[in-house]
PDB file of C-alpha atoms in Angstrom:
ATOM      1  CA  MET E  14     -65.935 -78.654 -96.207  1.00 54.00           C
ATOM      2  CA  GLN E  15     -66.604 -75.219 -96.375  1.00 61.00           C
ATOM      3  CA  TYR E  16     -69.106 -75.662 -93.260  1.00 60.00           C
ATOM      4  CA  ALA E  17     -66.013 -77.524 -91.562  1.00 60.00           C
ATOM      5  CA  LYS E  18     -64.072 -74.636 -92.341  1.00 61.00           C
ATOM      6  CA  MET E  19     -66.498 -72.167 -90.745  1.00 56.00           C
ATOM      7  CA  PHE E  20     -67.407 -74.116 -87.854  1.00 56.00           C
ATOM      8  CA  LEU E  21     -63.556 -74.224 -86.950  1.00 55.00           C
ATOM      9  CA  THR E  22     -63.558 -70.432 -87.490  1.00 53.00           C
ATOM     10  CA  ILE E  23     -66.135 -70.271 -85.018  1.00 51.00           C
ATOM     11  CA  ALA E  24     -64.979 -72.617 -82.446  1.00 52.00           C
ATOM     12  CA  VAL E  25     -61.691 -70.493 -82.643  1.00 49.00           C
ATOM     13  CA  LEU E  26     -63.257 -67.130 -82.225  1.00 45.00           C
ATOM     14  CA  VAL E  27     -65.221 -68.527 -79.048  1.00 44.00           C
ATOM     15  CA  MET E  28     -62.010 -70.027 -77.435  1.00 49.00           C
ATOM     16  CA  VAL E  29     -59.908 -66.828 -78.121  1.00 43.00           C
ATOM     17  CA  CYS E  30     -62.599 -64.741 -76.651  1.00 40.00           C
ATOM     18  CA  ILE E  31     -62.813 -66.518 -73.516  1.00 42.00           C
ATOM     19  CA  THR E  32     -58.843 -67.138 -73.081  1.00 42.00           C
ATOM     20  CA  CYS E  33     -58.048 -63.375 -73.903  1.00 40.00           C
ATOM     21  CA  GLY E  34     -60.128 -61.530 -71.685  1.00 39.00           C
ATOM     22  CA  CYS E  35     -63.217 -60.551 -72.988  1.00 39.00           C
ATOM     23  CA  ALA E  36     -64.742 -61.160 -69.374  1.00 39.00           C
ATOM     24  CA  ARG E  37     -63.107 -58.168 -68.341  1.00 45.00           C
ATOM     25  CA  THR E  38     -65.547 -55.938 -70.198  1.00 46.00           C
ATOM     26  CA  GLU E  39     -68.293 -53.542 -68.561  1.00 47.00           C
ATOM     27  CA  GLY E  40     -71.355 -55.409 -67.613  1.00 59.00           C
ATOM     28  CA  ASN E  41     -69.446 -58.759 -66.663  1.00 83.00           C
ATOM     29  CA  VAL E  42     -67.644 -57.431 -63.752  1.00 94.00           C
ATOM     30  CA  GLN E  43     -68.610 -55.549 -60.499  1.00 97.00           C
ATOM     31  CA  ARG E  44     -66.227 -52.801 -59.431  1.00 98.00           C
ATOM     32  CA  TYR E  45     -64.934 -52.021 -55.768  1.00 98.00           C
ATOM     33  CA  GLY E  46     -63.629 -49.243 -54.156  1.00 98.00           C
ATOM     34  CA  CYS E  47     -63.090 -49.557 -50.650  1.00 98.00           C
ATOM     35  CA  VAL E  48     -61.099 -47.450 -47.914  1.00 98.00           C
ATOM     36  CA  ILE E  49     -59.274 -48.093 -44.625  1.00 98.00           C
ATOM     37  CA  GLY E  50     -56.815 -46.199 -42.542  1.00 98.00           C
ATOM     38  CA  VAL E  51     -53.415 -47.058 -42.073  1.00 98.00           C
ATOM     39  CA  ARG E  52     -51.011 -46.897 -39.208  1.00 98.00           C
ATOM     40  CA  GLN E  53     -48.563 -44.331 -39.868  1.00 97.00           C
ATOM     41  CA  ASP E  54     -45.693 -46.441 -37.892  1.00 97.00           C
ATOM     42  CA  ARG E  55     -46.693 -49.547 -39.810  1.00 98.00           C
ATOM     43  CA  ILE E  56     -46.534 -47.978 -43.536  1.00 98.00           C
ATOM     44  CA  GLU E  57     -43.179 -49.128 -44.200  1.00 98.00           C
ATOM     45  CA  ASP E  58     -44.241 -52.830 -43.037  1.00 97.00           C
ATOM     46  CA  TYR E  59     -47.593 -52.737 -45.129  1.00 98.00           C
ATOM     47  CA  LYS E  60     -45.512 -51.854 -48.189  1.00 98.00           C
ATOM     48  CA  LYS E  61     -42.982 -54.419 -47.847  1.00 97.00           C
ATOM     49  CA  ILE E  62     -45.313 -57.105 -47.312  1.00 97.00           C
ATOM     50  CA  HIS E  63     -47.364 -55.961 -50.122  1.00 97.00           C
ATOM     51  CA  ALA E  64     -44.394 -56.029 -52.444  1.00 96.00           C
ATOM     52  CA  GLU E  65     -44.318 -59.879 -52.003  1.00 96.00           C
ATOM     53  CA  VAL E  66     -47.798 -61.264 -51.220  1.00 97.00           C
ATOM     54  CA  TRP E  67     -47.637 -64.863 -50.348  1.00 97.00           C
ATOM     55  CA  PRO E  68     -48.771 -66.924 -53.553  1.00 97.00           C
ATOM     56  CA  GLY E  69     -51.260 -68.823 -51.636  1.00 97.00           C
ATOM     57  CA  VAL E  70     -53.080 -65.466 -51.045  1.00 97.00           C
ATOM     58  CA  LEU E  71     -52.813 -64.633 -54.540  1.00 97.00           C
ATOM     59  CA  ALA E  72     -53.871 -67.784 -55.817  1.00 97.00           C
ATOM     60  CA  LEU E  73     -57.029 -67.510 -53.824  1.00 97.00           C
ATOM     61  CA  LEU E  74     -57.982 -63.980 -54.656  1.00 97.00           C
ATOM     62  CA  ARG E  75     -57.805 -65.190 -58.175  1.00 97.00           C
ATOM     63  CA  GLU E  76     -59.857 -68.271 -57.559  1.00 97.00           C
ATOM     64  CA  CYS E  77     -62.340 -66.210 -55.973  1.00 98.00           C
ATOM     65  CA  ASN E  78     -63.072 -64.106 -58.908  1.00 97.00           C
ATOM     66  CA  ILE E  79     -60.915 -61.236 -57.572  1.00 97.00           C
ATOM     67  CA  ARG E  80     -59.307 -59.601 -60.792  1.00 97.00           C
ATOM     68  CA  ASN E  81     -57.304 -56.080 -61.506  1.00 97.00           C
ATOM     69  CA  TYR E  82     -56.795 -55.305 -57.888  1.00 97.00           C
ATOM     70  CA  SER E  83     -54.878 -52.466 -56.986  1.00 98.00           C
ATOM     71  CA  ILE E  84     -54.212 -50.702 -53.233  1.00 98.00           C
ATOM     72  CA  TYR E  85     -52.899 -47.022 -53.047  1.00 98.00           C
ATOM     73  CA  LEU E  86     -51.735 -45.245 -50.282  1.00 98.00           C
ATOM     74  CA  GLY E  87     -52.735 -41.561 -49.889  1.00 97.00           C
ATOM     75  CA  GLU E  88     -51.760 -38.693 -47.068  1.00 97.00           C
ATOM     76  CA  VAL E  89     -55.003 -36.814 -47.193  1.00 96.00           C
ATOM     77  CA  ALA E  90     -53.853 -34.426 -44.251  1.00 95.00           C
ATOM     78  CA  PRO E  91     -50.400 -34.197 -42.537  1.00 96.00           C
ATOM     79  CA  ASP E  92     -49.849 -37.567 -41.069  1.00 94.00           C
ATOM     80  CA  GLN E  93     -53.146 -38.885 -41.809  1.00 96.00           C
ATOM     81  CA  TYR E  94     -52.840 -41.984 -44.339  1.00 98.00           C
ATOM     82  CA  TYR E  95     -55.488 -43.888 -45.809  1.00 98.00           C
ATOM     83  CA  LEU E  96     -55.361 -47.080 -48.050  1.00 98.00           C
ATOM     84  CA  PHE E  97     -57.691 -47.280 -51.031  1.00 98.00           C
ATOM     85  CA  SER E  98     -58.691 -50.318 -52.938  1.00 98.00           C
ATOM     86  CA  TYR E  99     -60.110 -51.007 -56.652  1.00 98.00           C
ATOM     87  CA  PHE E 100     -60.729 -54.474 -57.537  1.00 98.00           C
ATOM     88  CA  GLU E 101     -63.153 -56.064 -60.195  1.00 98.00           C
ATOM     89  CA  TYR E 102     -65.398 -59.125 -59.134  1.00 98.00           C
ATOM     90  CA  ALA E 103     -65.861 -61.207 -62.070  1.00 97.00           C
ATOM     91  CA  GLY E 104     -67.608 -64.083 -60.440  1.00 96.00           C
ATOM     92  CA  ASP E 105     -71.624 -64.717 -59.951  1.00 95.00           C
ATOM     93  CA  ASP E 106     -71.536 -64.985 -56.266  1.00 96.00           C
ATOM     94  CA  PHE E 107     -69.773 -62.399 -54.234  1.00 96.00           C
ATOM     95  CA  GLU E 108     -70.887 -63.353 -50.810  1.00 95.00           C
ATOM     96  CA  LYS E 109     -70.097 -66.819 -51.187  1.00 97.00           C
ATOM     97  CA  ASP E 110     -66.438 -66.062 -52.616  1.00 97.00           C
ATOM     98  CA  MET E 111     -65.830 -64.054 -49.585  1.00 96.00           C
ATOM     99  CA  GLU E 112     -66.995 -66.467 -47.240  1.00 96.00           C
ATOM    100  CA  LYS E 113     -64.655 -68.990 -49.170  1.00 97.00           C
ATOM    101  CA  MET E 114     -61.707 -66.395 -48.478  1.00 96.00           C
ATOM    102  CA  LYS E 115     -62.502 -66.025 -44.960  1.00 96.00           C
ATOM    103  CA  ALA E 116     -62.447 -69.746 -44.480  1.00 97.00           C
ATOM    104  CA  ASP E 117     -58.751 -70.320 -45.950  1.00 97.00           C
ATOM    105  CA  PRO E 118     -55.984 -70.754 -43.261  1.00 97.00           C
ATOM    106  CA  THR E 119     -53.498 -68.985 -45.456  1.00 97.00           C
ATOM    107  CA  THR E 120     -55.487 -65.877 -46.021  1.00 97.00           C
ATOM    108  CA  GLN E 121     -56.498 -65.907 -42.446  1.00 97.00           C
ATOM    109  CA  LYS E 122     -52.895 -65.954 -41.251  1.00 97.00           C
ATOM    110  CA  TRP E 123     -52.261 -63.234 -43.844  1.00 97.00           C
ATOM    111  CA  TRP E 124     -55.076 -60.905 -42.478  1.00 97.00           C
ATOM    112  CA  GLU E 125     -53.471 -61.717 -39.008  1.00 97.00           C
ATOM    113  CA  LEU E 126     -50.433 -60.151 -40.344  1.00 97.00           C
ATOM    114  CA  CYS E 127     -52.099 -57.181 -42.116  1.00 97.00           C
ATOM    115  CA  ASP E 128     -55.072 -55.998 -39.440  1.00 97.00           C
ATOM    116  CA  PRO E 129     -52.553 -54.906 -36.713  1.00 98.00           C
ATOM    117  CA  MET E 130     -51.286 -52.199 -39.695  1.00 98.00           C
ATOM    118  CA  GLN E 131     -54.625 -50.971 -40.181  1.00 98.00           C
ATOM    119  CA  SER E 132     -57.180 -48.793 -38.757  1.00 97.00           C
ATOM    120  CA  PRO E 133     -60.875 -49.242 -40.255  1.00 98.00           C
ATOM    121  CA  VAL E 134     -62.590 -46.148 -40.650  1.00 97.00           C
ATOM    122  CA  PRO E 135     -65.317 -45.393 -37.591  1.00 97.00           C
ATOM    123  CA  THR E 136     -67.722 -44.698 -40.191  1.00 97.00           C
ATOM    124  CA  ARG E 137     -67.802 -48.515 -41.764  1.00 97.00           C
ATOM    125  CA  ARG E 138     -70.714 -50.629 -41.838  1.00 96.00           C
ATOM    126  CA  GLU E 139     -71.533 -53.418 -39.236  1.00 95.00           C
ATOM    127  CA  GLY E 140     -69.638 -56.304 -40.335  1.00 93.00           C
ATOM    128  CA  GLU E 141     -67.000 -54.209 -42.560  1.00 96.00           C
ATOM    129  CA  TRP E 142     -62.886 -54.139 -42.196  1.00 97.00           C
ATOM    130  CA  TRP E 143     -62.458 -52.280 -45.402  1.00 97.00           C
ATOM    131  CA  HIS E 144     -65.392 -49.802 -46.085  1.00 98.00           C
ATOM    132  CA  VAL E 145     -66.910 -50.137 -49.279  1.00 97.00           C
ATOM    133  CA  MET E 146     -67.562 -46.563 -51.033  1.00 98.00           C
ATOM    134  CA  GLU E 147     -70.300 -45.281 -52.882  1.00 98.00           C
ATOM    135  CA  GLU E 148     -69.561 -45.372 -56.757  1.00 98.00           C
ATOM    136  CA  VAL E 149     -70.395 -41.908 -57.939  1.00 98.00           C
ATOM    137  CA  PHE E 150     -69.093 -42.025 -61.714  1.00 98.00           C
ATOM    138  CA  TYR E 151     -67.975 -44.509 -64.040  1.00 98.00           C
ATOM    139  CA  THR E 152     -66.937 -44.514 -67.984  1.00 96.00           C
ATOM    140  CA  ASP E 153     -64.885 -46.662 -69.902  1.00 93.00           C
TER     141      ASP E 153
ATOM    142  CA  MET Q  11     -54.280 -75.256 -98.875  1.00 54.00           C
ATOM    143  CA  GLN Q  12     -53.248 -76.388 -95.355  1.00 61.00           C
ATOM    144  CA  TYR Q  13     -51.119 -73.146 -95.460  1.00 61.00           C
ATOM    145  CA  ALA Q  14     -53.875 -71.225 -96.481  1.00 61.00           C
ATOM    146  CA  LYS Q  15     -56.183 -72.574 -93.184  1.00 62.00           C
ATOM    147  CA  MET Q  16     -53.387 -72.038 -90.876  1.00 57.00           C
ATOM    148  CA  PHE Q  17     -52.903 -68.334 -92.103  1.00 57.00           C
ATOM    149  CA  LEU Q  18     -56.587 -67.984 -91.851  1.00 56.00           C
ATOM    150  CA  THR Q  19     -56.677 -69.162 -88.483  1.00 54.00           C
ATOM    151  CA  ILE Q  20     -53.872 -67.114 -87.176  1.00 52.00           C
ATOM    152  CA  ALA Q  21     -55.309 -63.990 -88.639  1.00 52.00           C
ATOM    153  CA  VAL Q  22     -58.411 -64.516 -87.359  1.00 49.00           C
ATOM    154  CA  LEU Q  23     -56.801 -65.070 -83.885  1.00 46.00           C
ATOM    155  CA  VAL Q  24     -54.766 -61.772 -84.188  1.00 44.00           C
ATOM    156  CA  MET Q  25     -58.131 -59.877 -85.199  1.00 49.00           C
ATOM    157  CA  VAL Q  26     -59.805 -61.353 -82.402  1.00 43.00           C
ATOM    158  CA  CYS Q  27     -57.337 -60.522 -79.797  1.00 41.00           C
ATOM    159  CA  ILE Q  28     -57.206 -56.804 -80.668  1.00 42.00           C
ATOM    160  CA  THR Q  29     -60.852 -56.359 -80.725  1.00 42.00           C
ATOM    161  CA  CYS Q  30     -61.924 -58.405 -77.683  1.00 40.00           C
ATOM    162  CA  GLY Q  31     -59.875 -56.286 -75.198  1.00 40.00           C
ATOM    163  CA  CYS Q  32     -56.252 -57.806 -75.006  1.00 39.00           C
ATOM    164  CA  ALA Q  33     -54.917 -54.280 -74.847  1.00 39.00           C
ATOM    165  CA  ARG Q  34     -56.526 -53.906 -71.235  1.00 45.00           C
ATOM    166  CA  THR Q  35     -54.231 -56.598 -69.815  1.00 46.00           C
ATOM    167  CA  GLU Q  36     -51.118 -55.394 -67.416  1.00 46.00           C
ATOM    168  CA  GLY Q  37     -48.351 -53.781 -68.924  1.00 59.00           C
ATOM    169  CA  ASN Q  38     -50.199 -51.842 -71.784  1.00 83.00           C
ATOM    170  CA  VAL Q  39     -52.010 -49.466 -69.224  1.00 94.00           C
ATOM    171  CA  GLN Q  40     -50.950 -47.349 -66.550  1.00 97.00           C
ATOM    172  CA  ARG Q  41     -53.149 -47.470 -63.391  1.00 98.00           C
ATOM    173  CA  TYR Q  42     -53.760 -44.171 -61.426  1.00 98.00           C
ATOM    174  CA  GLY Q  43     -55.379 -43.708 -58.001  1.00 98.00           C
ATOM    175  CA  CYS Q  44     -56.305 -40.177 -57.145  1.00 98.00           C
ATOM    176  CA  VAL Q  45     -58.135 -38.390 -53.932  1.00 98.00           C
ATOM    177  CA  ILE Q  46     -59.644 -35.272 -52.997  1.00 98.00           C
ATOM    178  CA  GLY Q  47     -61.866 -33.814 -50.651  1.00 98.00           C
ATOM    179  CA  VAL Q  48     -65.457 -33.131 -51.275  1.00 98.00           C
ATOM    180  CA  ARG Q  49     -67.481 -30.243 -49.600  1.00 98.00           C
ATOM    181  CA  GLN Q  50     -70.324 -31.896 -47.659  1.00 97.00           C
ATOM    182  CA  ASP Q  51     -72.867 -29.225 -48.786  1.00 97.00           C
ATOM    183  CA  ARG Q  52     -71.882 -29.986 -52.379  1.00 98.00           C
ATOM    184  CA  ILE Q  53     -71.891 -33.716 -52.152  1.00 98.00           C
ATOM    185  CA  GLU Q  54     -75.626 -34.003 -53.994  1.00 98.00           C
ATOM    186  CA  ASP Q  55     -74.709 -31.567 -56.402  1.00 97.00           C
ATOM    187  CA  TYR Q  56     -71.528 -33.831 -57.434  1.00 98.00           C
ATOM    188  CA  LYS Q  57     -73.285 -36.983 -57.249  1.00 98.00           C
ATOM    189  CA  LYS Q  58     -76.178 -35.247 -59.641  1.00 97.00           C
ATOM    190  CA  ILE Q  59     -73.550 -33.753 -62.298  1.00 97.00           C
ATOM    191  CA  HIS Q  60     -71.814 -37.272 -62.198  1.00 97.00           C
ATOM    192  CA  ALA Q  61     -74.713 -39.230 -62.997  1.00 96.00           C
ATOM    193  CA  GLU Q  62     -74.775 -37.518 -66.354  1.00 96.00           C
ATOM    194  CA  VAL Q  63     -71.404 -36.055 -67.321  1.00 97.00           C
ATOM    195  CA  TRP Q  64     -71.573 -34.044 -70.607  1.00 97.00           C
ATOM    196  CA  PRO Q  65     -70.880 -36.137 -73.675  1.00 97.00           C
ATOM    197  CA  GLY Q  66     -68.184 -33.806 -74.534  1.00 97.00           C
ATOM    198  CA  VAL Q  67     -66.275 -34.368 -71.435  1.00 97.00           C
ATOM    199  CA  LEU Q  68     -66.675 -38.232 -71.896  1.00 97.00           C
ATOM    200  CA  ALA Q  69     -65.809 -38.016 -75.432  1.00 97.00           C
ATOM    201  CA  LEU Q  70     -62.317 -36.095 -74.561  1.00 97.00           C
ATOM    202  CA  LEU Q  71     -61.551 -38.497 -71.809  1.00 97.00           C
ATOM    203  CA  ARG Q  72     -61.581 -41.422 -74.238  1.00 97.00           C
ATOM    204  CA  GLU Q  73     -59.750 -39.395 -76.619  1.00 97.00           C
ATOM    205  CA  CYS Q  74     -57.145 -38.663 -74.423  1.00 98.00           C
ATOM    206  CA  ASN Q  75     -56.528 -42.446 -73.584  1.00 97.00           C
ATOM    207  CA  ILE Q  76     -58.461 -42.428 -70.222  1.00 97.00           C
ATOM    208  CA  ARG Q  77     -60.135 -46.062 -69.637  1.00 97.00           C
ATOM    209  CA  ASN Q  78     -62.260 -47.857 -66.759  1.00 97.00           C
ATOM    210  CA  TYR Q  79     -62.679 -44.540 -64.766  1.00 97.00           C
ATOM    211  CA  SER Q  80     -64.322 -44.884 -61.569  1.00 98.00           C
ATOM    212  CA  ILE Q  81     -64.804 -42.251 -58.861  1.00 98.00           C
ATOM    213  CA  TYR Q  82     -65.823 -43.273 -55.435  1.00 98.00           C
ATOM    214  CA  LEU Q  83     -67.250 -41.506 -52.316  1.00 98.00           C
ATOM    215  CA  GLY Q  84     -66.163 -42.364 -48.942  1.00 97.00           C
ATOM    216  CA  GLU Q  85     -66.740 -40.813 -45.671  1.00 97.00           C
ATOM    217  CA  VAL Q  86     -63.688 -41.447 -43.521  1.00 96.00           C
ATOM    218  CA  ALA Q  87     -64.636 -39.891 -40.089  1.00 95.00           C
ATOM    219  CA  PRO Q  88     -68.064 -38.435 -39.422  1.00 96.00           C
ATOM    220  CA  ASP Q  89     -68.500 -35.558 -41.664  1.00 95.00           C
ATOM    221  CA  GLN Q  90     -65.003 -36.116 -43.612  1.00 96.00           C
ATOM    222  CA  TYR Q  91     -65.621 -36.919 -47.369  1.00 98.00           C
ATOM    223  CA  TYR Q  92     -63.466 -37.881 -49.674  1.00 98.00           C
ATOM    224  CA  LEU Q  93     -63.516 -38.629 -53.474  1.00 98.00           C
ATOM    225  CA  PHE Q  94     -61.247 -41.397 -54.888  1.00 98.00           C
ATOM    226  CA  SER Q  95     -60.860 -42.076 -58.492  1.00 98.00           C
ATOM    227  CA  TYR Q  96     -59.251 -45.064 -60.345  1.00 98.00           C
ATOM    228  CA  PHE Q  97     -58.574 -44.896 -64.052  1.00 98.00           C
ATOM    229  CA  GLU Q  98     -56.239 -46.459 -66.359  1.00 98.00           C
ATOM    230  CA  TYR Q  99     -54.206 -44.911 -69.306  1.00 98.00           C
ATOM    231  CA  ALA Q 100     -54.034 -46.501 -72.463  1.00 97.00           C
ATOM    232  CA  GLY Q 101     -51.840 -43.932 -74.288  1.00 96.00           C
ATOM    233  CA  ASP Q 102     -48.014 -43.429 -74.467  1.00 95.00           C
ATOM    234  CA  ASP Q 103     -47.608 -39.644 -73.458  1.00 96.00           C
ATOM    235  CA  PHE Q 104     -50.036 -38.890 -70.189  1.00 96.00           C
ATOM    236  CA  GLU Q 105     -48.614 -35.591 -69.877  1.00 95.00           C
ATOM    237  CA  LYS Q 106     -49.389 -34.833 -73.619  1.00 97.00           C
ATOM    238  CA  ASP Q 107     -52.892 -35.809 -73.253  1.00 97.00           C
ATOM    239  CA  MET Q 108     -53.283 -34.109 -69.963  1.00 96.00           C
ATOM    240  CA  GLU Q 109     -52.256 -30.965 -71.446  1.00 96.00           C
ATOM    241  CA  LYS Q 110     -54.827 -31.581 -74.391  1.00 97.00           C
ATOM    242  CA  MET Q 111     -57.739 -32.104 -71.647  1.00 96.00           C
ATOM    243  CA  LYS Q 112     -56.559 -28.754 -70.200  1.00 96.00           C
ATOM    244  CA  ALA Q 113     -56.751 -26.820 -73.495  1.00 97.00           C
ATOM    245  CA  ASP Q 114     -60.474 -28.179 -74.100  1.00 97.00           C
ATOM    246  CA  PRO Q 115     -63.424 -25.641 -73.398  1.00 97.00           C
ATOM    247  CA  THR Q 116     -65.726 -28.068 -72.709  1.00 97.00           C
ATOM    248  CA  THR Q 117     -63.488 -29.761 -70.262  1.00 97.00           C
ATOM    249  CA  GLN Q 118     -62.626 -26.492 -68.632  1.00 97.00           C
ATOM    250  CA  LYS Q 119     -66.349 -25.442 -67.985  1.00 97.00           C
ATOM    251  CA  TRP Q 120     -66.768 -28.728 -66.771  1.00 97.00           C
ATOM    252  CA  TRP Q 121     -64.046 -28.021 -64.186  1.00 97.00           C
ATOM    253  CA  GLU Q 122     -65.302 -24.777 -63.284  1.00 97.00           C
ATOM    254  CA  LEU Q 123     -68.698 -26.292 -62.415  1.00 97.00           C
ATOM    255  CA  CYS Q 124     -66.721 -29.454 -60.291  1.00 97.00           C
ATOM    256  CA  ASP Q 125     -64.078 -27.250 -58.957  1.00 97.00           C
ATOM    257  CA  PRO Q 126     -65.784 -25.469 -55.871  1.00 98.00           C
ATOM    258  CA  MET Q 127     -67.501 -28.577 -55.114  1.00 98.00           C
ATOM    259  CA  GLN Q 128     -64.024 -30.326 -53.945  1.00 98.00           C
ATOM    260  CA  SER Q 129     -61.452 -29.290 -51.465  1.00 97.00           C
ATOM    261  CA  PRO Q 130     -57.922 -30.480 -52.849  1.00 98.00           C
ATOM    262  CA  VAL Q 131     -55.856 -32.213 -49.809  1.00 97.00           C
ATOM    263  CA  PRO Q 132     -53.138 -29.928 -48.300  1.00 97.00           C
ATOM    264  CA  THR Q 133     -50.625 -32.880 -48.737  1.00 97.00           C
ATOM    265  CA  ARG Q 134     -51.016 -32.621 -52.751  1.00 97.00           C
ATOM    266  CA  ARG Q 135     -47.597 -32.070 -54.710  1.00 96.00           C
ATOM    267  CA  GLU Q 136     -47.196 -28.660 -56.696  1.00 96.00           C
ATOM    268  CA  GLY Q 137     -49.284 -28.485 -59.543  1.00 93.00           C
ATOM    269  CA  GLU Q 138     -51.735 -31.246 -58.469  1.00 96.00           C
ATOM    270  CA  TRP Q 139     -55.754 -30.678 -58.160  1.00 97.00           C
ATOM    271  CA  TRP Q 140     -56.188 -34.367 -57.385  1.00 97.00           C
ATOM    272  CA  HIS Q 141     -53.660 -35.993 -55.415  1.00 98.00           C
ATOM    273  CA  VAL Q 142     -51.972 -38.991 -57.210  1.00 98.00           C
ATOM    274  CA  MET Q 143     -51.585 -41.741 -54.595  1.00 98.00           C
ATOM    275  CA  GLU Q 144     -48.537 -44.371 -54.599  1.00 98.00           C
ATOM    276  CA  GLU Q 145     -49.646 -47.828 -55.787  1.00 98.00           C
ATOM    277  CA  VAL Q 146     -48.418 -50.231 -53.107  1.00 98.00           C
ATOM    278  CA  PHE Q 147     -50.239 -53.597 -54.448  1.00 98.00           C
ATOM    279  CA  TYR Q 148     -51.368 -54.841 -57.561  1.00 98.00           C
ATOM    280  CA  THR Q 149     -52.704 -58.242 -58.884  1.00 96.00           C
ATOM    281  CA  ASP Q 150     -54.645 -59.264 -61.823  1.00 93.00           C
TER     282      ASP Q 150
END
């Protein structure tokens, strides 16, 4: 009976650990910081559509292991605007998940809407739209 | 006896929830995205000191409820570099905690080291060093 109780307690511990977010601790996620320009005349449109992103787009982000994803708008010089994104990748094959996103018709339509509002930085790597930046510091 | 078991299970659930990171879910933290320029001739110095930030600085950040703090380096145009920071504030009085940081001698010395390497954006608000950006999207 004592063993049964101990087993039950351990099982509950494991279950709760999984469901309540242990996966979001350092070591289990890869952090990404990205940057892209935004056209000044499309900022309001960009903010508007991002206040109500299509449910299909959000669902796929989650399915593709993207977590804790924010986008910030920054004016770094008069009339010079950039979008800065931060997200955490909780899966184990980033490239495969990105391919899955690229292949999704809803996400493709979403990007067709967003892309003309953005202006990729000229310093980006080949194949990049958002430019992935270098992490120079981290603490938790 | 059944009640005792139920009570034990609930107590374990609550304890595990608290210790394994439920506090880091949306609603319990405020997210911040900030930007600042970095002098091109000081980038290597900035990276070097940020690879080994003084323990006193890190300890105070934690004490002041700053969590999950990253800094990224981005070249947005040829020879035009910015630092983007993302962090989560887990306390309940951000201004008070920031005052505490400003008053700390170790942090002051650290900032004396960092400040000449940085070049604040001309579009920042009064009193800002790092410019706090607007969050335009979030999903978890």
